[in-house]
Amino acid sequence: MDKSNNIRLLAAIMFADIVGYSQMMQNDEENAKDLRDRQRAVIESYILKYHGQVMQYYGDGTLMMFGSALDAVNCARDIQRELIEHPVVPLRIGIHIGDVVYDNEGIYGDAVNVAARVQALGVTGSVMISGKVFDEIKNHPGIRVESFGEHELKNIYMPINIYALADSGLTIPDQQYIQDITGSNKNSIAVLPFTNFSSESGNDYFSDGITEEIINALARIKDIQVASRTTVFSYKKVTKDIRDIGKELNVSYLLEGSVRKSGNRIRVTAQLISSDTGFHVWSENFDGELKDIFDVQDEIARKIADKLESSIAKKRKRVYESSTENIDAYNYYLQGLFYWNKRTPEAIYKAIELFNKAINECNTYTNAYSYLANCYTFLGTIGYMNGAKAFQMAEKNALRAIEINNSRADSYVALGYVNLFGKWEFNLAEANLKKAITLEPDNSEARQALSLYYRIIGRFDKMLQQAEAAVKIDPLSLPALLELGRSYWVVEEYEKALNAFNEALELDPLFRSAIEGKALVYMSQKKYDKALRTFKTYINLIDSKYKGGAQLACLYALMGNNEQADENIELIKKREKEEPQQNLMLDFAIAYAAKGEIDRAFDYLNKAYELKLGSLLLIKTLPLGNKLDGDPRFHALIEKIGLPPVKREKMKIPEV
């Protein structure tokens, strides 16, 4: 992407999408598309009036940008008021304001991610806004809102104040609904100042002291959020409905109580109350002598903690949410993922079979379409399937995934792969991969894909950044560890590369790609004996009579054994003859480059270019050492492909 075209600005970002669109597509695809078209028509009828701009339509969703928060809010209100009329479009809208980067492909930045998360808290007919938006509009007459307090949102590092527009005609979610989605207050409590029921009014200090000690005791318990002393003491002697207090403090439980002291005897009455219903969860009296006060405080805190822990366990969220309710489809999908993560041609063919079975069981299974697209891209890229056919199938499935559900990162990863390897559209590829990360910053597959993109264009600093992020997100992901190992290899951090490959092999000793990665590291280190042993281990795991070929031809040539190198080149020729559907141009190019037959190597590289072999994009980091980069034809080929020119002083091609 040409960074000179980037514009950074402060903008109001509005997300809108149709609630339950995936299920609509499954039940009545034609009706679902009609509602989607009605939504777009209504948006377009208001967007210019409020000085906004539609940045992108994708599936059932719309991403918009406005110069002011007030314009965005007024536009959202009018859109919702029209869409609640027949035929009703069940739309939800979210708005946030913040810094964004804007270019020809779209808008990026944390503000986009926050707006998406705020929108996800809504229900049909609602307009949800962040605290920053509320601050911009709160002094404008005629705009009513309802507060939902501060919430922690997924992948947002700071808690966000959430509001809903409460103007006539709009829907306002229930407080409990927001709490259930965010989970931010399920294990939270406010200890209200205990009331002094002692005969002496001067004993307030005693009841206040008990309140403070219970707050302190609860605050030491892991995973329980406790409202601060300053906050709760502002409610001392305030008469208010307990549910209103809970709502204002954004806590799920309140503890209120009283203290009665008479001589050396004390009675503490405590009541744990649900802030949603106002009903008592439990109520208990604690009697004792004054000398036992610390035991009483400890017992109260322990009982509250037990109750909260029990409540949290009952409401614990599912770790994984499938995009289908069909259990057979889900099982096929999980099996498909198992084979996809192996990253071998034969495993990918098996994955295709399983993803297709998942789709046959549920034809709106977004993730199955996404990964089916990835499988076809993989085969087309490495030359195991006719490129034109493979990328056509990949694009078809990626677009279908986005049409069904436009909020899944995996769908944009799939399309980004097609843009990159199938069409060599580098700007579009980057835009879609960044969009995936905007939607789901913790998506490891998206980070791996962006790392690979940066490897291709030669931005090795960003390549490493994304590869490391992918492993941090999912440290048990074989593909993530593989991408990290390859990234370290590219920048010649060989020990780190070996560590990453070994971590993958600890998880799966038969992970072929990691074994191949280790062999390439040894080859770059000129540890040829180790490389040969490792390549042979790798090759023995391949079920083919032509195994070896390019890897061994390259290695034997570097070892000075041209006879063995030629024998392996003959294997490539036999394989080409018997498996004409495969594109082996890069295999020949690597082998001949290693032998020093540069003219032949460039003949095959140019053939790979003419056939638009996807893996040719890795030309900057192919294991050819400096055998090609000094030739003008190398730089001419990079220019023809459309890659940024190589800066020689920054160039990294692992030596062999």
XYZ file of C-alpha atoms in Angstrom:
656
model
C 0.000 0.000 0.000
C 1.285 3.471 -0.848
C 1.535 5.092 2.570
C 1.664 8.545 1.006
C -2.036 8.191 0.225
C -2.957 7.526 3.863
C -4.965 10.176 5.713
C -5.203 10.184 9.510
C -8.227 11.930 10.979
C -10.683 12.031 13.850
C -13.997 10.572 12.735
C -17.242 9.095 13.976
C -17.420 5.461 12.855
C -20.775 3.755 12.479
C -21.305 0.010 12.054
C -24.676 -1.453 11.111
C -25.676 -5.048 10.515
C -28.772 -7.214 10.327
C -29.492 -9.332 13.389
C -29.752 -13.051 12.605
C -28.839 -12.674 8.938
C -27.120 -16.076 8.719
C -30.270 -17.831 9.910
C -32.362 -15.756 7.476
C -30.144 -16.922 4.613
C -30.665 -20.496 5.671
C -34.441 -20.147 5.985
C -35.213 -17.921 2.972
C -32.238 -16.663 0.994
C -34.288 -14.472 -1.357
C -36.083 -12.686 1.484
C -32.795 -12.178 3.324
C -31.268 -10.500 0.286
C -34.364 -8.297 -0.124
C -33.997 -7.061 3.456
C -30.307 -6.446 2.923
C -31.086 -4.379 -0.189
C -33.760 -2.403 1.712
C -31.219 -1.639 4.440
C -28.731 -0.307 1.878
C -31.352 1.805 0.131
C -32.437 3.430 3.411
C -28.833 4.085 4.434
C -28.101 5.722 1.090
C -31.198 7.914 1.447
C -29.849 9.441 4.693
C -26.066 9.243 4.488
C -25.549 12.378 2.373
C -28.069 14.372 4.395
C -25.861 13.888 7.449
C -22.570 14.411 5.612
C -21.498 10.807 5.971
C -19.832 8.321 3.665
C -20.348 4.600 3.187
C -16.876 3.101 3.368
C -17.920 -0.436 2.570
C -20.858 -2.779 2.171
C -20.088 -6.377 3.015
C -22.792 -9.029 3.196
C -25.490 -7.687 5.494
C -23.309 -5.014 7.072
C -22.295 -1.438 6.409
C -19.286 0.556 7.603
C -19.773 4.346 7.572
C -17.740 7.414 8.497
C -18.939 10.865 9.631
C -17.247 14.137 10.382
C -19.208 14.618 13.609
C -20.684 12.400 16.295
C -23.950 14.368 16.226
C -24.431 13.726 12.506
C -23.742 10.023 13.002
C -26.242 9.760 15.863
C -28.993 11.636 14.004
C -28.418 9.541 10.892
C -28.574 6.295 12.886
C -31.791 7.380 14.601
C -33.518 8.183 11.295
C -32.347 4.945 9.674
C -33.726 2.863 12.537
C -37.055 4.718 12.607
C -37.588 3.929 8.933
C -36.459 0.311 9.126
C -38.890 -0.544 11.929
C -41.665 0.085 9.409
C -42.875 -2.818 7.275
C -41.003 -4.688 5.901
C -38.998 -4.581 9.118
C -35.233 -4.905 8.801
C -33.842 -6.113 12.170
C -30.873 -3.755 12.220
C -28.508 -2.883 15.048
C -26.122 0.072 14.956
C -23.009 1.024 16.928
C -21.100 4.337 16.932
C -17.708 5.355 18.293
C -15.442 8.333 17.676
C -11.663 8.233 17.442
C -8.557 8.362 15.265
C -8.625 6.364 12.042
C -6.380 5.918 9.025
C -8.252 6.425 5.774
C -7.077 5.409 2.292
C -8.486 4.214 -1.023
C -9.193 0.766 0.382
C -11.024 1.721 3.567
C -10.520 2.862 7.146
C -8.461 1.248 9.870
C -7.652 1.858 13.494
C -8.823 1.152 17.033
C -11.881 3.372 16.543
C -13.165 0.959 13.901
C -12.701 -2.007 16.214
C -14.434 -0.248 19.130
C -17.400 0.730 16.930
C -17.786 -2.906 15.866
C -17.765 -4.073 19.498
C -20.265 -1.404 20.564
C -22.593 -2.414 17.730
C -22.394 -6.065 18.819
C -24.020 -5.105 22.142
C -27.183 -3.956 20.388
C -30.497 -5.595 19.598
C -32.960 -5.119 16.752
C -33.886 -1.441 16.486
C -31.151 -0.168 18.808
C -28.453 2.471 18.414
C -25.558 1.854 20.813
C -22.943 4.554 21.388
C -19.683 4.774 23.310
C -18.914 7.214 26.116
C -16.854 9.351 23.740
C -19.866 9.803 21.479
C -22.075 10.592 24.465
C -19.634 13.318 25.567
C -20.016 14.945 22.137
C -23.835 14.924 22.091
C -24.877 15.207 25.745
C -25.449 18.946 25.601
C -27.642 18.818 22.503
C -31.357 19.111 23.319
C -33.776 16.427 22.204
C -31.375 13.487 22.401
C -32.204 10.966 25.118
C -29.917 8.132 26.184
C -29.853 5.318 28.710
C -26.599 4.459 30.464
C -25.306 0.893 30.824
C -22.200 1.803 32.794
C -18.608 0.868 32.082
C -17.847 -2.440 30.394
C -14.810 -4.360 29.260
C -15.170 -5.310 25.592
C -13.344 -8.066 23.768
C -9.893 -7.002 22.516
C -10.400 -3.440 23.789
C -7.750 -2.624 26.363
C -9.627 0.066 28.289
C -13.168 -0.258 29.655
C -15.780 1.623 27.619
C -18.859 3.477 28.843
C -21.884 2.202 26.931
C -25.106 4.084 26.169
C -28.187 3.442 24.055
C -30.222 6.121 22.294
C -33.594 6.274 24.019
C -35.459 8.426 21.489
C -38.998 7.512 20.497
C -39.200 4.474 18.219
C -35.813 3.011 19.182
C -35.277 -0.192 21.125
C -33.224 -0.198 24.321
C -31.582 -3.466 25.403
C -32.139 -4.782 28.920
C -29.364 -4.118 31.396
C -29.052 -7.860 32.002
C -28.639 -8.470 28.268
C -25.621 -6.164 28.127
C -24.206 -7.678 31.279
C -24.573 -11.197 29.886
C -22.790 -10.265 26.646
C -19.851 -8.429 28.193
C -19.539 -10.524 31.325
C -17.942 -7.436 32.789
C -20.004 -7.326 35.971
C -21.001 -10.922 36.640
C -18.430 -11.260 39.376
C -18.717 -7.694 40.624
C -20.088 -6.319 43.836
C -20.605 -3.054 45.672
C -20.612 -3.087 49.473
C -22.976 -0.301 50.492
C -22.264 1.496 53.792
C -23.653 -0.575 56.628
C -26.279 1.202 58.709
C -25.607 1.923 62.366
C -28.498 0.561 64.437
C -26.698 1.016 67.733
C -28.292 3.091 70.451
C -25.419 5.544 70.234
C -25.245 7.598 67.039
C -21.546 8.110 67.626
C -20.977 4.475 66.673
C -21.155 5.288 62.965
C -17.403 4.919 62.800
C -17.850 1.307 63.812
C -20.353 0.433 61.088
C -18.243 2.350 58.550
C -15.185 0.426 59.674
C -16.932 -2.893 59.151
C -17.967 -1.760 55.651
C -14.368 -0.858 54.795
C -12.963 -4.085 56.147
C -15.420 -6.180 54.129
C -14.519 -4.183 50.988
C -10.825 -4.801 51.642
C -11.375 -8.499 52.295
C -13.344 -8.968 49.071
C -10.822 -6.948 47.025
C -8.126 -9.479 47.910
C -10.109 -12.320 46.345
C -9.063 -13.124 42.791
C -11.627 -12.576 39.996
C -14.052 -10.528 42.096
C -14.412 -6.872 41.128
C -15.266 -4.648 44.065
C -16.485 -1.064 43.847
C -14.159 1.323 45.633
C -14.793 2.821 49.098
C -15.053 6.332 47.652
C -17.722 5.223 45.215
C -19.929 3.323 47.643
C -19.721 5.862 50.465
C -21.296 8.431 48.172
C -24.483 6.389 48.687
C -24.436 6.719 52.469
C -27.822 7.914 53.680
C -29.098 8.009 50.087
C -32.558 6.555 49.578
C -32.676 4.886 46.198
C -34.025 1.740 44.626
C -31.361 -0.963 44.899
C -31.706 -1.777 41.179
C -30.953 1.826 40.238
C -27.819 1.782 42.382
C -26.685 -1.475 40.782
C -27.277 -0.012 37.356
C -25.325 3.148 38.154
C -22.406 1.209 39.587
C -22.564 -1.505 36.881
C -22.344 -4.347 39.386
C -24.294 -7.556 39.519
C -24.533 -7.774 43.301
C -24.910 -5.371 46.180
C -24.252 -6.078 49.817
C -26.175 -4.004 52.305
C -26.404 -4.484 56.009
C -26.617 -3.096 59.491
C -24.574 -3.166 62.653
C -26.019 -3.208 66.157
C -23.558 -2.776 69.008
C -24.537 -3.062 72.634
C -21.779 -3.115 75.189
C -19.396 -5.918 74.163
C -21.954 -7.672 71.998
C -22.451 -7.071 68.254
C -24.953 -8.229 65.691
C -24.198 -7.756 61.993
C -26.994 -8.348 59.500
C -25.914 -8.732 55.865
C -27.989 -9.168 52.712
C -26.614 -10.065 49.285
C -28.953 -8.686 46.620
C -29.135 -9.179 42.858
C -28.943 -5.733 41.284
C -30.976 -6.919 38.291
C -34.051 -8.182 40.146
C -33.691 -6.547 43.543
C -34.276 -9.965 45.139
C -32.210 -11.255 48.048
C -29.706 -13.971 47.187
C -29.169 -14.645 50.874
C -29.579 -12.923 54.197
C -27.874 -13.826 57.427
C -27.210 -12.579 60.953
C -23.789 -12.756 62.562
C -23.646 -12.568 66.366
C -20.573 -12.341 68.518
C -18.516 -10.434 70.965
C -16.664 -7.302 70.049
C -13.381 -9.158 70.272
C -14.641 -11.452 67.494
C -15.337 -8.640 65.004
C -12.506 -9.651 62.669
C -13.819 -13.205 62.511
C -17.271 -11.833 61.719
C -15.903 -9.681 58.892
C -13.958 -12.617 57.488
C -16.997 -14.906 57.622
C -19.177 -12.381 55.774
C -16.547 -11.909 53.029
C -16.111 -15.691 52.662
C -19.838 -16.308 52.281
C -20.154 -13.560 49.647
C -17.210 -14.965 47.685
C -18.742 -18.451 47.717
C -22.042 -17.126 46.421
C -20.406 -15.124 43.658
C -18.219 -18.037 42.576
C -21.271 -20.293 42.389
C -23.154 -17.729 40.317
C -20.245 -17.209 37.929
C -19.808 -20.939 37.341
C -23.464 -21.338 36.377
C -23.287 -18.527 33.806
C -19.817 -19.230 32.361
C -19.689 -18.457 28.639
C -18.838 -21.046 26.047
C -15.220 -20.773 24.949
C -16.003 -21.376 21.280
C -19.052 -20.277 19.377
C -19.744 -22.222 16.216
C -21.353 -20.505 13.245
C -23.768 -23.404 12.828
C -26.246 -25.217 15.006
C -25.914 -28.417 12.964
C -23.790 -30.811 15.009
C -22.848 -32.970 12.007
C -21.672 -29.905 10.076
C -19.691 -28.763 13.097
C -17.967 -32.143 13.425
C -17.010 -32.181 9.741
C -15.687 -28.637 10.100
C -13.502 -29.531 13.082
C -12.106 -32.527 11.199
C -11.429 -30.271 8.217
C -9.499 -27.854 10.428
C -7.391 -30.753 11.705
C -6.248 -31.569 8.178
C -5.925 -27.926 7.105
C -3.479 -27.296 9.937
C -1.173 -30.055 8.687
C -0.315 -27.916 5.624
C 0.513 -30.848 3.335
C -1.057 -31.373 -0.127
C -2.638 -34.730 0.717
C -4.028 -33.358 4.001
C -5.470 -30.350 2.173
C -7.350 -32.598 -0.262
C -8.836 -34.408 2.746
C -9.763 -31.058 4.312
C -11.599 -30.033 1.127
C -13.675 -33.206 1.312
C -14.604 -32.532 4.938
C -15.394 -28.818 4.507
C -17.665 -29.728 1.594
C -19.449 -32.247 3.823
C -19.926 -29.523 6.442
C -21.422 -27.219 3.814
C -23.719 -29.993 2.542
C -25.057 -30.312 6.081
C -25.360 -26.524 6.551
C -25.162 -24.334 3.460
C -24.718 -21.140 5.503
C -21.685 -22.338 7.450
C -19.469 -19.276 7.096
C -16.240 -20.684 8.473
C -16.494 -23.845 6.376
C -16.668 -21.706 3.218
C -13.690 -19.619 4.396
C -11.427 -22.576 5.013
C -12.576 -24.329 1.857
C -11.387 -21.220 0.007
C -8.048 -21.397 1.832
C -7.587 -25.009 0.764
C -8.045 -24.190 -2.921
C -5.687 -21.209 -2.603
C -3.067 -23.431 -0.980
C -3.206 -26.020 -3.778
C -3.152 -23.375 -6.501
C -0.247 -21.563 -4.876
C 2.054 -24.576 -4.583
C 1.152 -25.842 -8.065
C -0.758 -28.971 -7.012
C -3.878 -27.824 -8.851
C -4.482 -25.809 -11.991
C -4.095 -22.221 -10.805
C -6.999 -20.695 -12.728
C -9.411 -23.350 -11.477
C -8.104 -23.342 -7.913
C -8.303 -19.580 -7.443
C -11.714 -19.387 -9.098
C -13.024 -21.903 -6.549
C -11.239 -20.083 -3.736
C -12.711 -16.690 -4.639
C -16.207 -18.128 -5.031
C -16.130 -19.647 -1.532
C -14.509 -16.622 0.107
C -17.157 -14.277 -1.301
C -19.897 -16.686 -0.251
C -18.542 -16.641 3.301
C -18.612 -12.828 3.373
C -22.107 -12.751 1.872
C -23.444 -14.981 4.642
C -21.653 -13.275 7.520
C -19.542 -10.177 7.056
C -18.191 -9.989 10.591
C -15.891 -13.023 10.533
C -12.172 -12.357 10.194
C -11.565 -15.737 8.551
C -13.697 -14.727 5.567
C -11.503 -11.701 4.853
C -8.362 -13.771 5.369
C -9.642 -16.160 2.699
C -10.336 -13.302 0.283
C -6.977 -11.712 1.099
C -5.201 -14.950 0.181
C -7.026 -14.988 -3.175
C -6.088 -11.340 -3.827
C -2.478 -12.132 -2.984
C -1.685 -15.491 -4.569
C -4.401 -15.723 -7.195
C -4.526 -12.203 -8.581
C -1.307 -10.589 -7.332
C -3.398 -7.633 -6.139
C -1.132 -6.580 -3.302
C -3.040 -3.508 -2.106
C -6.347 -5.374 -1.979
C -4.701 -8.287 -0.197
C -3.301 -5.989 2.478
C -6.658 -4.205 2.860
C -8.588 -7.437 3.413
C -6.018 -8.916 5.784
C -5.984 -5.708 7.835
C -9.770 -5.708 7.840
C -9.689 -9.225 9.282
C -7.474 -8.037 12.133
C -9.678 -4.993 12.690
C -12.664 -7.307 13.132
C -10.789 -9.820 15.302
C -7.419 -8.631 16.620
C -6.916 -11.975 18.370
C -7.322 -14.066 15.199
C -4.056 -15.990 14.842
C -4.756 -17.082 11.254
C -5.165 -13.437 10.209
C -1.864 -12.506 11.835
C -0.120 -15.406 10.069
C -1.555 -14.314 6.730
C -0.436 -10.710 7.210
C 3.032 -11.914 8.243
C 3.264 -13.913 5.022
C 2.141 -10.865 3.033
C 4.899 -8.741 4.585
C 7.440 -11.484 3.840
C 6.422 -11.371 0.186
C 6.716 -7.587 -0.167
C 9.969 -7.487 1.814
C 8.795 -5.730 5.010
C 10.601 -8.112 7.324
C 10.160 -5.967 10.435
C 6.381 -6.147 10.076
C 6.603 -9.808 9.076
C 8.218 -10.663 12.410
C 5.816 -8.451 14.357
C 2.778 -10.263 12.980
C 4.333 -13.737 13.232
C 5.201 -13.170 16.879
C 1.701 -11.830 17.563
C 0.152 -14.939 15.973
C 2.089 -17.228 18.329
C 1.346 -15.054 21.339
C -2.372 -15.341 20.537
C -2.243 -19.096 19.956
C 1.005 -20.623 21.285
C -0.196 -24.158 20.468
C -0.907 -23.462 16.785
C 1.328 -25.511 14.489
C 0.865 -23.136 11.503
C 1.617 -20.104 13.707
C 4.847 -21.667 14.973
C 5.696 -22.627 11.393
C 5.227 -19.049 10.170
C 7.320 -17.746 13.067
C 10.121 -20.218 12.297
C 10.128 -19.272 8.628
C 10.170 -15.573 9.525
C 13.199 -16.000 11.781
C 14.892 -18.017 9.027
C 14.345 -15.190 6.541
C 16.081 -12.651 8.806
C 18.868 -15.147 9.546
C 18.019 -15.584 13.226
C 18.658 -19.267 12.862
C 18.586 -20.374 16.493
C 15.232 -18.680 17.036
C 13.972 -20.332 13.859
C 15.056 -23.773 15.097
C 13.398 -23.120 18.471
C 10.092 -22.293 16.765
C 10.243 -25.386 14.536
C 11.167 -27.571 17.534
C 8.229 -26.193 19.537
C 5.938 -27.230 16.697
C 7.518 -30.687 16.583
C 7.043 -31.113 20.337
C 3.328 -30.706 19.675
C 3.385 -32.978 16.602
C 6.611 -34.912 15.848
C 5.271 -35.698 12.353
C 4.622 -32.083 11.356
C 6.402 -32.273 8.009
C 6.620 -28.573 7.270
C 8.532 -27.915 10.512
C 11.003 -30.693 9.677
C 11.528 -29.142 6.232
C 11.992 -25.761 7.933
C 14.762 -27.148 10.130
C 16.499 -28.627 7.086
C 16.440 -25.232 5.354
C 17.991 -23.608 8.421
C 20.788 -26.171 8.489
C 21.316 -25.637 4.761
C 21.568 -21.865 5.291
C 24.071 -22.480 8.085
C 26.034 -24.688 5.647
C 25.595 -27.629 8.043
C 25.003 -29.862 5.056
C 25.241 -33.229 6.831
C 22.555 -32.164 9.331
C 20.480 -30.745 6.511
C 20.722 -34.021 4.569
C 19.635 -36.129 7.558
C 16.749 -33.779 8.262
C 15.619 -33.654 4.621
C 15.624 -37.465 4.523
C 13.441 -37.547 7.654
C 11.085 -35.110 5.929
C 11.053 -37.069 2.666
C 10.321 -40.390 4.395
C 7.020 -38.918 5.580
C 5.904 -38.228 1.984
C 3.816 -40.905 0.275
C 5.095 -40.562 -3.297
C 7.527 -42.441 -5.542
C 9.012 -39.104 -6.651
C 9.782 -37.754 -3.198
C 13.014 -35.859 -2.814
C 13.315 -33.961 -6.029
C 13.898 -30.245 -5.554
C 15.040 -30.363 -1.909
C 17.714 -33.008 -2.419
C 18.752 -31.685 -5.840
C 19.400 -28.295 -4.236
C 21.275 -29.718 -1.258
C 23.435 -32.155 -3.224
C 24.385 -29.363 -5.640
C 25.495 -27.177 -2.730
C 27.503 -30.104 -1.373
C 29.264 -30.385 -4.759
C 27.647 -33.730 -5.583
C 26.316 -32.921 -9.074
C 25.671 -36.571 -9.899
C 23.157 -36.951 -7.051
C 21.759 -33.515 -7.854
C 21.102 -34.585 -11.457
C 19.442 -37.825 -10.285
C 16.975 -35.766 -8.266
C 16.347 -33.374 -11.152
C 15.427 -36.449 -13.198
C 12.884 -37.294 -10.490
C 11.298 -33.867 -10.998
C 11.137 -34.510 -14.762
C 9.471 -37.912 -14.290
C 6.974 -36.409 -11.881
C 6.206 -33.615 -14.360
C 5.533 -36.183 -17.078
C 3.269 -38.423 -14.961
C 1.499 -35.612 -13.097
C 1.019 -32.920 -15.776
C -1.611 -31.097 -13.663
C 1.147 -29.998 -11.281
C 3.250 -26.892 -11.812
C 6.893 -27.728 -11.020
C 8.559 -24.670 -12.541
C 9.843 -23.438 -9.185
C 11.264 -26.874 -8.311
C 13.365 -26.795 -11.490
C 14.411 -23.181 -10.912
C 15.677 -23.845 -7.380
C 17.558 -26.979 -8.434
C 19.289 -25.338 -11.394
C 20.119 -22.206 -9.402
C 21.816 -24.360 -6.766
C 23.852 -26.018 -9.527
C 24.884 -22.631 -10.829
C 22.983 -23.056 -14.126
C 21.590 -19.534 -13.916
C 20.197 -19.256 -17.456
C 18.159 -22.434 -16.979
C 16.966 -21.209 -13.591
C 15.673 -17.979 -15.112
C 13.989 -19.892 -17.941
C 11.907 -21.739 -15.363
C 11.295 -18.639 -13.244
C 9.915 -16.878 -16.308
C 7.699 -19.887 -17.081
C 6.408 -19.722 -13.500
C 5.654 -16.040 -14.088
C 3.793 -16.767 -17.342
C 1.685 -19.394 -15.573
C 1.215 -17.025 -12.601
C 2.359 -19.638 -10.085
C 1.435 -18.240 -6.671
C 4.544 -19.449 -4.857
C 6.701 -17.351 -7.198
C 5.704 -14.400 -4.989
C 8.179 -15.756 -2.424
C 11.036 -15.071 -4.841
C 12.651 -12.568 -2.458
C 13.109 -15.246 0.189
C 13.555 -18.455 -1.815
C 16.575 -20.513 -0.697
C 18.711 -19.408 -3.639
C 21.204 -17.344 -1.687
C 22.959 -14.674 -3.683
C 23.081 -16.877 -6.798
C 20.360 -14.885 -8.562
C 20.037 -11.472 -6.943
C 23.108 -10.082 -8.669
C 21.577 -10.747 -12.071
C 19.546 -7.904 -13.659
C 16.935 -10.483 -14.693
C 16.137 -11.072 -11.007
C 15.167 -7.448 -10.422
C 13.347 -7.267 -13.754
C 11.237 -10.261 -12.714
C 10.386 -8.682 -9.356
C 9.289 -5.546 -11.190
C 7.124 -7.565 -13.631
C 5.433 -9.369 -10.764
C 4.599 -5.980 -9.240
C 6.527 -6.380 -6.005
C 8.347 -3.416 -4.464
C 11.949 -3.216 -5.710
C 14.609 -4.857 -3.591
C 16.790 -2.487 -1.593
C 20.070 -4.304 -1.733
C 21.357 -3.069 1.613
C 18.198 -4.340 3.340
C 17.717 -7.481 1.294
C 17.482 -10.770 3.137
C 17.785 -13.990 1.190
C 18.928 -16.856 3.415
C 22.323 -17.989 2.257
C 22.770 -21.500 0.938
